[in-house]
XYZ file of C-alpha atoms in Angstrom:
325
model
C -35.569 46.395 78.925
C -36.353 43.473 75.593
C -38.057 45.415 72.956
C -41.151 42.857 71.477
C -42.482 43.364 68.538
C -46.547 42.445 68.479
C -47.671 41.415 65.167
C -50.953 42.106 64.457
C -52.888 42.696 60.804
C -53.114 40.152 58.466
C -54.466 39.374 55.248
C -57.720 37.605 56.044
C -60.857 38.894 57.120
C -59.604 39.193 61.000
C -57.661 41.693 60.680
C -59.676 44.627 62.407
C -60.489 42.507 65.284
C -56.447 40.913 64.530
C -54.902 44.964 65.680
C -57.542 45.368 68.116
C -56.495 41.717 69.898
C -52.652 43.557 69.393
C -53.070 47.586 71.333
C -54.942 45.117 74.656
C -51.904 43.684 74.562
C -49.601 45.988 73.618
C -51.381 48.134 76.303
C -50.956 45.063 79.543
C -46.773 44.799 77.829
C -45.259 48.194 77.808
C -45.524 47.545 81.449
C -42.842 45.263 81.564
C -40.993 45.866 77.744
C -40.284 48.057 75.316
C -43.651 47.564 73.221
C -43.850 48.507 69.406
C -47.192 47.158 66.943
C -46.379 46.049 64.247
C -48.785 45.922 61.434
C -48.807 43.360 58.431
C -50.982 43.680 55.297
C -49.711 41.999 52.125
C -46.117 43.301 51.401
C -46.678 46.070 53.710
C -45.178 45.873 57.024
C -45.027 48.952 59.308
C -44.865 50.521 62.140
C -46.817 53.842 62.529
C -45.625 56.716 65.125
C -47.930 58.950 67.419
C -48.134 61.834 64.659
C -49.684 58.388 61.918
C -46.273 58.592 60.360
C -45.387 55.685 58.656
C -42.299 53.547 59.590
C -41.441 50.570 57.567
C -39.838 47.635 58.526
C -36.518 46.381 56.886
C -37.565 42.744 55.609
C -33.931 42.212 55.595
C -33.808 41.358 58.837
C -37.180 42.830 60.634
C -35.826 46.360 61.910
C -36.878 49.662 61.896
C -35.660 52.622 61.087
C -36.744 55.295 64.020
C -35.152 59.303 65.218
C -31.784 57.331 62.790
C -32.032 54.544 65.332
C -32.636 51.456 64.244
C -34.309 48.721 65.778
C -34.175 45.229 66.112
C -36.239 43.221 68.151
C -35.838 40.776 70.887
C -38.662 38.665 70.089
C -42.123 38.966 68.431
C -45.844 38.404 70.119
C -47.715 36.810 67.317
C -51.549 38.434 67.537
C -52.533 37.982 63.612
C -55.383 36.089 63.417
C -55.259 34.035 59.634
C -52.714 34.216 56.803
C -49.781 34.450 57.628
C -49.631 34.803 61.659
C -52.132 31.977 62.266
C -50.665 29.305 59.014
C -47.135 28.955 59.826
C -45.847 31.795 57.010
C -44.856 34.190 58.920
C -43.281 31.572 61.622
C -41.189 29.847 59.117
C -40.290 34.011 58.568
C -38.916 34.616 61.255
C -37.290 31.564 62.306
C -35.058 32.087 59.252
C -34.193 35.302 60.797
C -33.457 33.807 64.078
C -36.190 35.670 65.991
C -38.372 34.484 68.861
C -42.110 34.275 68.559
C -45.216 33.801 70.797
C -46.736 31.273 69.429
C -46.356 27.647 67.917
C -43.536 26.608 65.541
C -44.268 26.609 61.654
C -45.287 23.468 61.429
C -48.078 23.059 64.137
C -48.969 26.104 62.906
C -49.474 25.674 59.343
C -51.246 21.626 60.440
C -53.616 22.937 62.783
C -54.677 26.162 60.369
C -55.507 23.530 58.132
C -58.643 21.369 59.796
C -59.440 18.401 57.971
C -55.178 17.708 58.613
C -55.423 18.454 61.817
C -58.355 15.982 62.402
C -57.381 13.380 60.264
C -53.815 13.848 63.016
C -55.430 13.305 66.377
C -58.302 11.110 64.750
C -54.931 8.726 65.202
C -54.369 8.905 68.716
C -59.045 8.914 69.994
C -59.701 12.438 69.619
C -63.472 12.246 69.225
C -64.897 15.025 66.620
C -67.613 14.426 63.734
C -67.853 13.095 60.287
C -66.479 15.458 57.994
C -66.073 15.216 53.883
C -63.040 18.296 52.304
C -64.173 19.560 49.079
C -61.423 21.686 46.873
C -62.793 24.407 44.334
C -63.349 23.408 40.636
C -64.515 19.689 41.885
C -67.626 18.175 40.689
C -69.849 18.055 43.648
C -73.134 16.279 43.977
C -75.752 17.646 46.637
C -77.446 14.728 47.615
C -73.893 12.476 47.963
C -71.995 14.731 50.042
C -75.378 15.505 52.656
C -75.150 11.299 52.626
C -71.675 11.051 54.021
C -72.639 14.452 56.696
C -76.241 14.153 57.425
C -78.305 17.384 58.084
C -77.804 19.700 59.301
C -74.527 20.139 58.761
C -71.806 22.676 58.909
C -69.994 24.329 55.230
C -66.897 26.292 56.552
C -63.093 27.150 55.208
C -61.162 24.694 55.330
C -57.993 27.448 56.241
C -59.230 30.253 58.163
C -59.465 31.607 61.363
C -62.385 32.964 61.698
C -66.313 32.867 61.104
C -66.649 34.001 58.050
C -67.479 32.431 55.440
C -69.278 29.249 58.008
C -72.981 28.438 57.295
C -75.195 26.417 59.456
C -77.331 24.347 56.398
C -80.604 23.327 56.821
C -81.981 21.720 53.978
C -80.159 19.916 51.217
C -81.107 22.587 48.478
C -79.356 25.542 50.907
C -75.843 23.323 50.472
C -74.138 25.060 47.205
C -75.016 28.578 48.339
C -73.252 27.786 51.349
C -70.576 26.280 49.625
C -69.599 29.443 47.546
C -69.916 31.816 50.609
C -67.221 29.309 52.404
C -64.727 29.172 49.096
C -64.967 33.126 49.172
C -62.493 32.294 52.362
C -60.670 29.061 51.536
C -60.209 27.680 47.896
C -60.949 24.484 50.495
C -64.306 23.691 52.892
C -64.966 21.050 54.988
C -69.236 19.847 55.181
C -68.885 18.784 59.366
C -71.876 16.806 60.851
C -73.607 19.203 62.987
C -73.172 18.112 66.608
C -76.027 19.050 69.123
C -75.052 20.297 72.496
C -73.180 22.357 74.360
C -69.800 23.906 73.007
C -66.992 24.449 74.707
C -63.887 26.338 75.343
C -60.273 25.781 77.123
C -57.229 27.605 76.794
C -54.050 26.061 77.329
C -50.324 28.356 78.173
C -47.006 27.052 79.085
C -44.294 27.840 80.505
C -40.456 26.496 81.168
C -41.837 24.976 84.047
C -45.954 24.004 83.609
C -48.404 23.819 81.421
C -51.283 25.804 82.391
C -55.172 24.395 81.319
C -57.054 27.440 82.298
C -61.185 27.231 83.546
C -63.696 26.161 80.359
C -65.985 28.382 79.313
C -69.537 27.555 77.755
C -70.609 29.592 74.758
C -74.071 29.748 74.654
C -74.962 32.349 71.294
C -77.980 33.934 70.561
C -77.614 33.667 66.958
C -77.670 29.995 64.928
C -74.660 29.266 65.598
C -71.623 31.080 67.620
C -70.426 33.176 64.621
C -68.406 36.234 63.619
C -71.633 38.596 64.857
C -71.922 36.465 68.410
C -67.947 36.501 68.379
C -67.603 40.257 68.431
C -71.134 41.527 68.509
C -71.663 42.455 72.799
C -75.297 41.037 73.995
C -74.563 38.155 71.470
C -73.762 36.039 73.363
C -73.534 34.469 76.999
C -70.276 32.828 78.038
C -70.185 31.397 80.926
C -66.480 31.297 82.432
C -66.413 28.461 84.411
C -68.536 26.596 82.361
C -71.648 25.367 84.983
C -70.986 21.683 83.895
C -69.928 18.827 86.553
C -66.922 18.600 87.446
C -66.041 14.994 86.089
C -67.438 16.408 82.427
C -64.840 20.244 82.978
C -61.897 17.706 84.139
C -62.242 15.486 80.979
C -61.863 18.729 78.234
C -59.213 20.107 80.318
C -57.880 16.518 80.201
C -58.257 16.387 76.153
C -57.294 20.192 75.779
C -53.907 19.335 77.224
C -52.836 16.507 75.620
C -54.130 18.131 72.331
C -51.396 20.618 72.994
C -49.233 18.231 73.138
C -50.158 15.354 70.697
C -49.677 18.389 68.149
C -46.517 20.469 69.959
C -48.044 23.273 70.924
C -46.215 26.494 72.066
C -47.228 29.660 73.900
C -51.504 30.199 74.413
C -54.108 27.668 72.462
C -57.433 27.804 72.512
C -59.227 23.806 71.789
C -62.698 24.589 70.548
C -65.340 21.237 71.822
C -69.098 20.631 71.691
C -70.155 18.544 74.752
C -72.447 15.390 74.043
C -73.718 13.769 76.922
C -70.977 14.428 78.609
C -68.504 13.481 75.423
C -66.717 16.146 74.680
C -66.753 16.027 70.520
C -63.353 18.069 69.686
C -63.959 20.324 66.897
C -61.138 22.619 66.472
C -57.633 23.997 68.295
C -56.778 28.578 67.651
C -53.255 28.340 68.007
C -53.825 32.545 67.705
C -56.595 33.165 69.967
C -58.100 36.409 70.114
C -56.888 39.223 72.662
C -59.725 41.194 73.112
C -61.879 42.051 75.795
C -64.784 40.063 74.129
C -62.040 36.947 74.208
C -62.720 34.047 75.720
C -58.989 33.428 76.847
C -58.559 36.251 78.489
C -61.361 35.768 80.511
C -60.444 32.579 81.742
C -57.263 33.653 82.823
C -59.232 35.878 84.586
C -61.225 33.161 86.587
C -57.822 30.901 87.423
C -56.770 34.246 89.435
C -53.842 35.340 86.536
C -53.361 39.334 85.528
C -53.083 40.030 81.835
C -49.473 40.712 82.835
C -49.125 37.856 84.350
C -50.256 35.403 81.162
C -48.880 37.890 78.704
C -45.374 38.385 80.190
C -45.375 34.776 80.398
C -45.931 34.129 77.193
C -42.780 36.588 76.248
C -40.753 34.859 78.598
C -41.551 31.382 77.135
C -40.314 31.763 73.982
C -37.032 33.361 75.336
C -36.681 29.851 77.187
C -37.850 26.963 74.117
C -36.188 26.800 70.863
C-alpha cells in the first residue's frame, strides 16, 4: 500500500480552508492508501499524531521519523491554497527531491498563480478576458487615469493570491485607493480589472493517463456583492447550481475552453477554470490549480454531478502523478 502525504496549511489567508480540504481528502484516501496530513507553515513542517504530539519533517528528504521508523512518502497530494503550494515553490522542492505530486508543475503553478502573467499568456491564444491594469507597491498612482483604463465598476484584487481575501468591487473613483491598499495587504502586486456583468461559472478538469475529464459546469449566484470569501465558505451565502442551468451550446463552449486552457498551460491533476458568461460568451477570469476540496467546494460537487465518487476523483489524481513525470 502506497504512503501518501497530504500537504496542508501554507502561508496565505486560506490556511484553515486548506487544512479542511486536506482533512476531507485524507478521510477519502485512507481507504486506499496510508495517509499523513503534513502541515506546512513557514519553516515549520510537521505531522500531528493522535495524541497531539508534533513530529517534524526532515526537509533534507521530506521524511518523517515516528516510533523509531523513518517514513518516506511515495507521493504528495498538494492541498495548500496560496503560497507555497499553489505558486510553484513547493513543486520546485518536490522536483528537487524526486517526489511525485498531484498538482501542476513548478512553472505552470508559478505562471497561473500570477493572474496578470497568466492572462497575458492566454491572450496570445485568443482567450477572451477583461481589460486589466497591473500596479506594484511604491508606484505613484493616478486614480483618474486608472479608472479611464478600466472603467467603473471595477475589481481590485491581489495579483498573486489564491483566495478572495483583499478583493474589492469598486463603484466610485473615491473608493479606488482604499481598495488598492486592501489588496496590497495580500500581495506586492495589485490587479485592477474591468467589471464584467454576467453569470459567474466554474468548470473543473482532471487528466488521467488515458483521458481528460471535463466536469459539469457550476453557476455561482452569490448573495453578497460578489463571490467573496464569505460567500464561498459560508452556508447559505451563495447558490451553486450544478450542472448550470444554461443552454447546452454555452455549457459545451465553457467546457471546451476549460480543456483548451488546461492544455495550453500544460496543467496536471485537478484544476478549476472560472468564467463570466456575457451574452452567451464565456470570458476567462482565472484558473485555480489547487481548488478547494471541502464539502462546500465546487469541484467535489461537480464530480458528484458527473457520477464520480470522491474516492475515485482523488485516487485518480494520486495514481496520475505516478503515470506522468
